[in-house]
Coordinates of N, CA and C in Angstrom, one line a residue:
M26 N -19.7 119.0 74.2 CA -19.1 118.4 72.7 C -17.3 118.1 73.2
S27 N -16.8 116.9 72.5 CA -15.2 116.7 74.0 C -14.4 118.5 72.3
M28 N -13.1 118.8 72.7 CA -12.5 119.8 72.4 C -12.2 119.3 70.9
N29 N -12.0 118.5 70.5 CA -12.0 118.4 68.7 C -13.4 118.1 68.1
N30 N -14.1 118.6 68.9 CA -15.6 118.5 67.6 C -16.1 117.3 67.4
E31 N -15.8 116.2 68.2 CA -16.2 114.4 67.5 C -16.3 114.2 69.2
R32 N -17.4 113.2 68.6 CA -18.5 112.7 69.9 C -17.9 112.0 70.3
R33 N -18.0 112.0 72.0 CA -17.7 110.7 72.8 C -18.6 110.0 73.0
I34 N -18.5 108.3 72.5 CA -20.2 107.9 72.6 C -20.1 106.6 73.4
L35 N -20.3 106.7 73.9 CA -20.2 105.6 75.4 C -22.1 104.9 74.8
I36 N -21.1 103.4 74.4 CA -22.2 102.4 74.1 C -22.2 100.9 75.2
M37 N -23.4 101.1 76.1 CA -24.0 100.4 76.6 C -24.3 98.9 76.6
T38 N -23.4 97.8 76.9 CA -23.9 96.1 76.1 C -24.0 95.2 77.1
S39 N -25.0 94.2 77.1 CA -25.5 93.7 78.6 C -23.9 92.1 78.6
V40 N -23.6 92.0 77.6 CA -22.8 90.5 77.6 C -21.1 90.4 77.0
A41 N -20.3 89.4 76.8 CA -19.1 90.0 76.3 C -19.4 89.6 75.2
A42 N -20.1 89.3 75.0 CA -20.2 88.0 73.6 C -20.7 89.4 72.4
E43 N -22.1 90.1 72.6 CA -22.4 90.9 72.2 C -20.9 92.9 72.0
K44 N -20.3 92.5 73.3 CA -18.6 93.5 73.2 C -18.0 93.2 72.2
E45 N -17.6 91.9 71.7 CA -16.7 91.7 71.5 C -17.3 91.8 69.4
A46 N -18.4 91.5 69.7 CA -19.0 91.8 68.1 C -19.3 93.9 67.4
I47 N -19.8 94.5 69.0 CA -19.8 95.5 68.8 C -18.3 96.5 68.4
T48 N -17.3 95.6 69.6 CA -16.0 96.7 69.3 C -15.4 96.3 67.6
R49 N -16.1 95.0 67.3 CA -14.7 94.6 65.9 C -15.4 95.7 65.1
G50 N -17.2 96.0 65.7 CA -17.2 96.2 64.4 C -17.3 98.6 64.2
V51 N -16.9 98.5 65.2 CA -16.5 100.1 65.6 C -15.0 100.1 65.8
G52 N -14.5 99.5 65.6 CA -13.1 99.1 65.2 C -11.9 100.2 66.4
P53 N -11.0 100.4 66.0 CA -9.8 101.5 66.9 C -9.9 102.5 66.6
V54 N -11.0 102.7 67.0 CA -11.7 104.3 67.9 C -12.1 104.9 69.2
S55 N -10.9 106.0 69.3 CA -10.8 106.4 71.2 C -11.5 107.0 71.9
S56 N -12.2 107.8 70.6 CA -13.8 108.7 71.2 C -15.4 107.9 71.1
V57 N -15.0 106.4 71.4 CA -16.4 104.7 71.7 C -15.4 104.5 72.5
D58 N -16.4 103.8 73.9 CA -16.1 103.5 74.9 C -17.2 102.3 74.9
V59 N -16.6 101.0 74.2 CA -18.0 99.7 74.7 C -18.0 99.5 75.7
V60 N -18.7 99.0 76.6 CA -18.5 99.1 78.0 C -19.7 98.0 78.8
L61 N -19.3 97.0 79.3 CA -20.5 96.0 79.9 C -21.3 96.5 80.8
A62 N -22.9 96.9 80.7 CA -24.3 97.2 81.7 C -24.6 96.0 82.2
G63 N -23.9 94.9 82.2 CA -24.4 92.8 82.7 C -26.2 92.8 82.5
V64 N -26.2 92.6 83.2 CA -28.1 91.9 82.3 C -28.9 92.2 83.3
G65 N -30.1 92.7 82.9 CA -31.2 93.1 83.2 C -31.0 95.0 83.4
P66 N -32.3 95.2 83.7 CA -32.1 96.9 83.7 C -31.5 97.0 85.0
I67 N -31.9 96.9 86.2 CA -31.4 97.6 87.6 C -29.7 97.7 87.3
S68 N -28.9 96.1 86.7 CA -27.1 96.4 85.9 C -27.1 97.3 85.3
A69 N -27.2 97.8 84.4 CA -27.8 98.8 83.2 C -27.6 100.1 83.7
G70 N -28.9 100.0 84.7 CA -28.7 101.7 84.9 C -27.7 102.2 85.3
I71 N -26.5 100.8 87.2 CA -26.0 101.5 88.4 C -24.5 101.2 86.8
Q72 N -24.5 100.6 85.9 CA -23.1 100.6 85.4 C -22.9 102.3 84.3
T73 N -24.2 102.6 83.5 CA -24.4 103.3 83.0 C -24.0 104.4 83.9
T74 N -24.2 104.8 84.8 CA -24.7 105.6 85.7 C -22.6 106.1 86.1
K75 N -22.5 104.8 86.4 CA -20.6 104.2 87.2 C -20.1 105.4 85.8
A76 N -20.6 105.0 84.3 CA -19.4 105.4 83.5 C -19.6 106.5 83.1
L77 N -21.0 107.3 83.0 CA -20.9 108.5 83.2 C -20.7 109.6 83.8
L78 N -20.0 108.8 84.8 CA -19.6 109.8 86.0 C -17.9 109.7 85.4
T79 N -17.4 108.3 85.1 CA -15.4 109.2 84.6 C -16.0 109.7 83.6
K80 N -16.4 110.0 82.9 CA -15.8 110.7 81.4 C -17.2 112.0 80.9
D81 N -17.2 113.1 80.2 CA -18.3 113.3 79.5 C -18.4 113.0 78.0
Y82 N -19.4 112.5 78.2 CA -19.8 111.7 77.1 C -21.0 112.2 76.3
D83 N -21.2 112.9 74.5 CA -22.1 113.0 74.5 C -23.4 112.5 74.1
V84 N -23.4 111.0 73.4 CA -24.3 110.2 73.2 C -24.5 108.7 74.3
V85 N -25.2 108.6 75.1 CA -24.8 107.4 75.1 C -26.3 105.9 74.5
I86 N -25.4 105.1 74.2 CA -26.0 104.1 73.7 C -26.3 102.6 74.5
N87 N -27.9 102.3 74.0 CA -27.7 100.7 74.3 C -27.6 99.6 73.0
M88 N -26.8 98.5 72.9 CA -26.5 97.7 72.2 C -27.0 96.0 72.4
G89 N -27.4 95.3 71.4 CA -27.1 94.2 72.1 C -28.2 94.0 71.0
I90 N -28.6 92.4 71.2 CA -29.5 90.9 70.4 C -30.9 91.4 71.7
A91 N -31.4 90.8 70.5 CA -33.3 91.0 71.5 C -33.9 90.0 71.0
G92 N -35.0 90.0 71.0 CA -36.2 88.8 70.5 C -36.7 89.9 69.8
G93 N -37.6 89.3 68.8 CA -38.4 90.3 67.7 C -40.0 90.0 67.8
F94 N -40.5 90.4 68.1 CA -42.8 90.2 67.6 C -41.8 89.3 65.8
R95 N -42.8 88.3 66.1 CA -43.9 87.7 64.6 C -44.4 88.8 64.5
D96 N -43.8 88.9 62.8 CA -44.6 89.6 61.9 C -44.1 91.0 62.6
K97 N -43.3 92.0 63.0 CA -42.6 93.0 62.9 C -41.5 93.1 63.5
A98 N -40.7 92.1 63.2 CA -38.9 92.5 63.6 C -38.8 90.9 63.7
D99 N -38.3 90.9 61.9 CA -37.1 89.8 61.5 C -36.1 89.1 62.7
V100 N -35.6 88.0 62.5 CA -34.6 87.3 62.7 C -33.8 87.9 62.0
G101 N -32.3 88.2 62.3 CA -31.7 89.0 61.7 C -31.5 90.2 61.1
T102 N -32.6 91.2 61.5 CA -32.9 92.7 61.1 C -32.4 93.6 62.0
L103 N -32.2 94.6 62.6 CA -31.9 95.7 63.2 C -33.5 96.3 63.6
V104 N -33.3 96.6 65.5 CA -34.3 97.7 65.4 C -33.9 98.5 65.5
I105 N -34.6 99.8 66.1 CA -34.2 101.3 66.7 C -34.9 102.0 66.7
A106 N -34.9 101.6 68.9 CA -36.3 101.8 69.5 C -36.1 103.9 69.2
D107 N -38.1 104.3 69.2 CA -37.9 105.5 69.1 C -38.3 106.2 70.2
E108 N -38.4 104.5 71.3 CA -38.9 104.6 73.1 C -38.6 103.9 73.4
M109 N -37.9 103.4 74.6 CA -38.0 102.7 75.8 C -38.9 103.0 76.9
I110 N -39.5 101.6 76.9 CA -41.1 101.2 77.7 C -40.1 100.0 78.5
S111 N -40.0 100.3 80.1 CA -40.1 99.4 80.7 C -41.7 98.5 80.9
G112 N -41.3 97.2 80.1 CA -43.2 96.2 80.0 C -43.7 96.2 81.0
D113 N -42.4 95.9 82.6 CA -43.0 95.1 83.3 C -43.4 95.8 84.7
L114 N -43.6 96.9 85.2 CA -42.7 98.4 86.2 C -44.5 99.1 86.3
G115 N -44.9 97.7 87.3 CA -46.4 98.8 87.4 C -47.0 97.1 88.3
A116 N -48.3 97.6 87.9 CA -49.0 97.0 89.1 C -50.1 96.1 88.1
E117 N -50.2 95.0 89.2 CA -51.5 93.6 88.5 C -53.0 93.7 89.5
S118 N -53.8 94.2 88.1 CA -55.0 93.9 88.5 C -56.0 93.4 88.0
P119 N -57.5 93.1 88.7 CA -58.7 92.2 87.9 C -58.5 92.7 86.6
E120 N -58.3 94.5 86.6 CA -58.6 94.5 85.3 C -57.4 94.2 83.4
G121 N -56.3 93.8 84.5 CA -56.0 93.8 84.0 C -53.9 94.9 84.4
F122 N -52.9 94.6 83.4 CA -52.0 95.7 84.4 C -52.5 97.0 84.1
I123 N -51.4 97.7 84.9 CA -51.3 98.5 84.9 C -50.1 99.5 85.5
T124 N -49.8 100.4 84.3 CA -48.4 100.6 83.9 C -48.2 102.1 85.1
L125 N -47.0 102.3 85.4 CA -46.0 103.1 86.5 C -47.1 104.9 86.2
D126 N -47.3 104.8 84.8 CA -48.2 106.2 84.5 C -49.5 106.3 85.3
E127 N -49.7 104.7 85.2 CA -50.9 104.8 85.5 C -51.4 104.8 86.7
L128 N -50.7 104.4 87.3 CA -50.3 104.5 89.2 C -50.8 106.0 89.8
G129 N -50.3 106.7 89.3 CA -49.6 108.6 89.7 C -48.5 108.6 90.7
F130 N -47.1 108.6 90.1 CA -46.4 107.7 91.5 C -45.9 109.4 91.1
G131 N -46.2 109.9 90.1 CA -44.7 110.7 89.4 C -43.6 110.7 88.5
A132 N -43.3 109.2 88.0 CA -42.8 108.6 87.1 C -43.3 107.7 86.1
S133 N -42.5 107.5 85.1 CA -43.4 107.0 83.8 C -41.8 105.7 84.0
T134 N -43.3 104.7 82.9 CA -42.1 103.9 82.4 C -41.4 104.1 80.8
R135 N -41.5 105.3 79.6 CA -41.6 105.6 79.2 C -40.3 106.4 78.8
I136 N -39.6 106.4 78.0 CA -38.5 106.9 77.3 C -37.9 107.0 76.0
K137 N -38.2 108.5 75.5 CA -38.5 108.8 74.2 C -36.4 108.7 73.8
A138 N -36.3 108.1 72.3 CA -34.6 108.5 72.4 C -34.8 109.5 71.1
D139 N -33.9 110.0 71.3 CA -33.4 111.2 71.0 C -33.6 111.3 69.2
S140 N -35.1 112.0 68.6 CA -35.5 111.5 68.1 C -34.6 112.4 65.8
E141 N -33.5 112.9 66.6 CA -32.7 113.4 65.0 C -32.3 112.2 65.0
L142 N -30.9 112.2 66.3 CA -29.2 110.7 65.6 C -31.0 109.6 65.2
V143 N -31.4 108.9 66.2 CA -32.4 108.2 65.1 C -32.3 107.7 63.7
M144 N -33.3 109.2 63.5 CA -33.3 109.4 61.9 C -32.2 109.5 61.3
H145 N -31.6 110.4 62.1 CA -29.8 109.9 61.2 C -29.1 108.3 61.2
C146 N -29.2 107.7 62.8 CA -28.9 106.2 62.1 C -29.7 105.3 61.5
L147 N -31.4 105.4 61.8 CA -32.4 104.8 60.6 C -31.7 105.2 59.2
T148 N -31.1 106.2 58.9 CA -31.0 106.8 57.0 C -30.0 106.5 56.1
S149 N -29.0 106.2 57.3 CA -27.3 106.5 57.7 C -27.1 104.0 57.0
L150 N -28.1 103.3 58.0 CA -28.2 102.3 57.7 C -28.6 101.7 57.2
K151 N -29.9 102.4 56.5 CA -30.2 101.9 55.3 C -29.8 102.0 54.6
L152 N -28.8 103.4 54.4 CA -28.2 103.9 52.8 C -26.9 102.4 53.0
A153 N -26.5 102.0 53.8 CA -25.6 101.2 53.9 C -25.6 99.3 54.4
G154 N -27.2 99.0 53.7 CA -28.2 97.9 53.0 C -28.5 97.4 54.7
V155 N -28.4 97.2 55.3 CA -28.5 97.0 56.3 C -30.6 96.8 56.5
P156 N -31.1 96.2 57.1 CA -32.2 95.7 57.2 C -32.6 96.7 58.8
V157 N -33.2 97.4 58.7 CA -33.4 98.2 60.2 C -34.6 98.1 60.0
Q158 N -35.2 99.0 61.1 CA -36.2 99.4 61.5 C -36.6 100.1 62.3
L159 N -37.9 100.5 62.5 CA -38.2 101.9 64.0 C -39.2 100.9 65.1
G160 N -39.0 101.0 66.3 CA -40.5 100.6 66.8 C -40.2 101.1 67.9
H161 N -41.0 100.8 69.4 CA -40.5 100.4 70.1 C -40.3 99.4 70.7
V162 N -39.6 99.6 71.7 CA -38.6 98.2 72.8 C -38.6 98.3 73.6
L163 N -39.3 97.4 74.9 CA -39.8 96.8 75.3 C -38.3 96.7 76.4
T164 N -38.3 96.4 77.6 CA -37.9 96.4 78.4 C -38.2 95.5 79.9
L165 N -37.6 94.1 79.8 CA -38.5 93.0 81.3 C -37.6 92.3 81.3
S166 N -37.9 92.4 83.2 CA -36.8 91.3 84.1 C -36.9 90.3 83.5
T167 N -37.8 89.6 83.4 CA -38.1 88.2 82.6 C -38.6 88.1 81.0
V168 N -37.6 87.2 80.1 CA -37.7 87.3 79.1 C -39.3 86.5 79.4
T169 N -39.5 86.5 78.0 CA -41.2 86.3 77.2 C -41.0 85.0 77.2
G170 N -41.8 84.2 77.5 CA -41.6 82.7 77.3 C -42.5 81.7 77.1
T171 N -43.6 82.5 76.7 CA -44.9 81.7 76.2 C -46.4 82.6 75.5
S172 N -46.8 82.2 74.7 CA -47.8 82.7 74.1 C -48.7 83.4 74.3
E173 N -49.2 83.3 75.8 CA -50.1 84.3 76.6 C -49.5 84.9 77.1
T174 N -48.1 85.3 77.4 CA -47.7 86.8 78.2 C -46.7 87.4 76.5
T175 N -47.2 86.8 75.3 CA -46.8 87.1 74.1 C -47.5 88.2 73.7
K176 N -49.0 87.5 73.6 CA -50.8 87.8 73.2 C -50.2 88.5 74.2
N177 N -50.1 89.4 75.4 CA -50.7 90.3 76.2 C -49.3 91.6 76.1
L178 N -48.4 91.2 75.7 CA -47.5 92.6 75.8 C -48.3 93.4 74.5
Q179 N -48.3 92.4 73.4 CA -48.9 93.4 71.5 C -50.4 93.8 72.6
D180 N -51.2 93.3 72.9 CA -52.0 93.9 73.3 C -51.4 94.8 74.1
R181 N -50.6 95.0 74.9 CA -50.6 96.1 76.0 C -49.5 97.1 74.9
E182 N -48.7 97.0 74.1 CA -48.3 97.8 73.8 C -47.9 97.6 72.1
P183 N -49.3 97.8 71.8 CA -48.9 97.3 70.0 C -47.9 98.0 69.3
D184 N -47.4 98.7 69.7 CA -46.6 99.8 68.9 C -44.6 98.6 69.5
A185 N -44.8 97.8 69.9 CA -43.3 97.4 69.9 C -43.4 96.6 69.1
V186 N -41.7 96.1 68.8 CA -41.4 95.3 67.9 C -40.4 94.4 68.7
A187 N -39.6 94.7 69.7 CA -38.6 93.9 70.1 C -38.5 94.2 71.5
E188 N -38.3 93.2 72.3 CA -37.7 93.2 73.5 C -36.4 92.8 74.2
A189 N -36.2 93.1 75.6 CA -34.7 93.1 75.4 C -35.4 93.0 77.2
M190 N -33.1 93.3 78.0 CA -34.0 93.0 79.0 C -32.7 94.7 80.1
E191 N -32.0 95.6 79.0 CA -31.6 97.1 79.6 C -31.5 97.9 79.4
G192 N -32.8 98.5 77.9 CA -32.3 99.6 77.6 C -33.5 100.8 78.3
Y193 N -34.7 100.0 79.1 CA -34.7 101.6 80.2 C -34.3 101.8 80.9
G194 N -32.8 100.4 81.7 CA -31.9 100.9 82.7 C -31.3 102.1 82.2
V195 N -30.9 102.1 81.4 CA -29.4 102.8 80.3 C -30.0 104.1 79.8
A196 N -31.6 103.6 79.8 CA -32.0 104.7 78.9 C -32.2 106.3 80.6
L197 N -32.4 105.1 81.5 CA -32.8 106.2 82.5 C -32.0 106.7 83.0
A198 N -30.4 106.0 83.2 CA -29.5 106.5 84.0 C -28.7 108.2 82.7
A199 N -29.9 107.9 81.4 CA -28.9 108.6 80.9 C -29.9 110.3 80.8
Q200 N -31.3 110.0 81.0 CA -32.0 111.4 81.1 C -31.5 111.6 82.7
E201 N -30.7 111.0 83.8 CA -30.1 112.1 84.8 C -29.3 113.0 84.1
F202 N -28.4 112.5 83.6 CA -27.3 112.8 83.0 C -27.7 114.0 82.5
G203 N -28.9 114.3 81.6 CA -28.3 115.1 80.1 C -28.1 114.4 79.4
K204 N -28.2 113.5 78.9 CA -27.8 113.0 77.3 C -28.9 112.1 76.7
P205 N -28.6 113.2 75.0 CA -29.0 111.7 74.4 C -29.1 110.5 74.9
V206 N -30.2 110.0 73.9 CA -29.7 108.2 74.3 C -30.7 107.4 73.3
L207 N -29.8 106.0 72.8 CA -30.5 105.5 71.7 C -30.6 103.9 72.9
E208 N -31.2 103.1 71.2 CA -31.4 102.0 71.5 C -31.1 101.5 70.3
I209 N -30.3 100.0 70.1 CA -29.8 99.5 68.7 C -30.2 97.7 69.2
R210 N -31.0 96.6 68.6 CA -31.7 95.8 68.8 C -31.2 94.7 67.1
S211 N -30.5 94.0 67.5 CA -30.3 92.6 66.4 C -30.6 92.1 67.0
I212 N -32.0 91.0 66.5 CA -32.9 90.5 66.6 C -32.8 89.3 66.2
S213 N -32.5 88.4 67.4 CA -31.7 87.4 67.5 C -32.9 86.1 67.1
N214 N -33.8 86.5 67.9 CA -35.0 85.0 67.6 C -36.9 85.7 67.9
P215 N -37.2 84.4 67.9 CA -38.6 85.7 67.7 C -38.8 85.3 69.1
I216 N -40.1 86.5 69.6 CA -40.1 87.1 70.9 C -41.4 85.3 71.0
G217 N -41.4 84.4 72.4 CA -42.4 83.6 72.3 C -41.9 82.5 72.7
P218 N -42.9 81.4 72.6 CA -42.5 80.0 73.2 C -41.2 79.5 73.1
R219 N -40.0 79.4 74.2 CA -38.1 79.7 73.9 C -38.2 78.0 73.3
D220 N -37.5 78.8 71.9 CA -37.5 77.0 70.8 C -36.1 77.6 70.6
R221 N -34.9 77.2 71.5 CA -33.3 77.2 70.9 C -33.1 76.8 69.4
S222 N -33.6 76.4 68.9 CA -34.2 76.2 67.3 C -33.8 77.0 66.8
A223 N -34.8 78.2 67.1 CA -35.0 79.1 66.3 C -34.2 80.5 66.5
W224 N -33.5 80.2 67.2 CA -32.6 81.1 67.7 C -31.3 81.4 66.4
R225 N -31.1 82.3 66.5 CA -29.6 82.6 65.0 C -29.3 83.4 65.6
M226 N -28.7 82.9 66.5 CA -27.3 83.9 67.5 C -26.0 84.4 65.9
K227 N -25.5 83.9 65.5 CA -24.1 84.2 64.1 C -25.2 85.2 63.8
E228 N -26.2 85.2 62.8 CA -26.7 86.2 62.3 C -27.0 87.4 63.1
A229 N -27.1 87.5 64.2 CA -27.8 88.9 64.5 C -26.3 89.3 65.7
F230 N -25.5 88.6 64.9 CA -23.9 89.0 65.9 C -23.6 89.9 64.9
D231 N -23.3 88.9 63.8 CA -23.1 89.8 62.8 C -23.9 91.4 62.2
T232 N -25.1 91.1 61.9 CA -25.8 92.2 62.0 C -25.4 93.4 63.0
L233 N -25.3 92.8 64.2 CA -24.6 93.2 65.2 C -23.8 94.3 64.9
E234 N -22.5 93.3 64.2 CA -21.1 94.6 64.0 C -21.4 95.6 63.0
R235 N -22.2 94.8 61.9 CA -22.1 95.9 60.4 C -23.4 97.4 61.0
A236 N -24.3 96.8 61.7 CA -24.9 97.8 62.5 C -23.7 99.0 63.3
S237 N -22.5 98.5 63.9 CA -21.4 99.4 64.8 C -20.5 99.7 63.9
K238 N -20.6 99.2 63.3 CA -19.3 99.9 61.9 C -20.3 101.4 61.4
V239 N -21.3 101.3 60.7 CA -22.0 102.2 60.4 C -22.3 103.2 61.6
I240 N -22.8 103.3 63.0 CA -23.2 103.9 63.7 C -21.8 105.4 64.1
A241 N -20.6 104.5 65.0 CA -19.4 104.7 64.7 C -19.0 105.5 63.6
E242 N -19.5 105.3 62.7 CA -19.4 106.4 61.4 C -20.1 107.9 61.1
V243 N -21.6 107.3 61.6 CA -22.4 108.7 61.4 C -22.2 109.7 62.9
L244 N -22.4 108.8 63.4 CA -22.0 109.5 65.0 C -20.9 110.3 65.3
L245 N -19.7 110.0 65.0 CA -18.5 110.8 65.4 C -18.5 111.8 64.6

């Protein structure tokens, strides 16, 4: 913890538009750094590691927009991950997908978020009137764009409510440094066949900004 007993928070986000929304929400708070992670889990892991080598942060958060599974996470709502899962790290087989955990390589595709911080954020966001829910968030290197892949993911991970591209990478880096980690996502579109007309980017960025304000207030 920092000398003034105020947490130092590292927020990793993938692109400039997300960073701008988060920065507006956080405001001029010196103990919160919003850093670009790049797109995808590899870039996110590298950039998070670089950031964690520069300062002694108390909490690491991956924030941004995401796709939500229909009937689980509606567009314009917020999702907090209780578990961050690499959804495509493993092996194919005639019997179906085999996760890294099942392959027995001694590594896991699942990282749990800090449960105390998760519940603190969830409660505070609800009190602030932000529509929010808890669930697993998948990290994928290839965004889902077909009904078949959507169904396969839901069958394999029934507790997943959203998918994005950086959470597991950020979480893996945070885990290596022994830092508590969160993933918080604003839903911009339903998961499935790509339909840009169904995307609600403005609403998603507005929700992300509102959430960032609350998060900065409750975690410092």
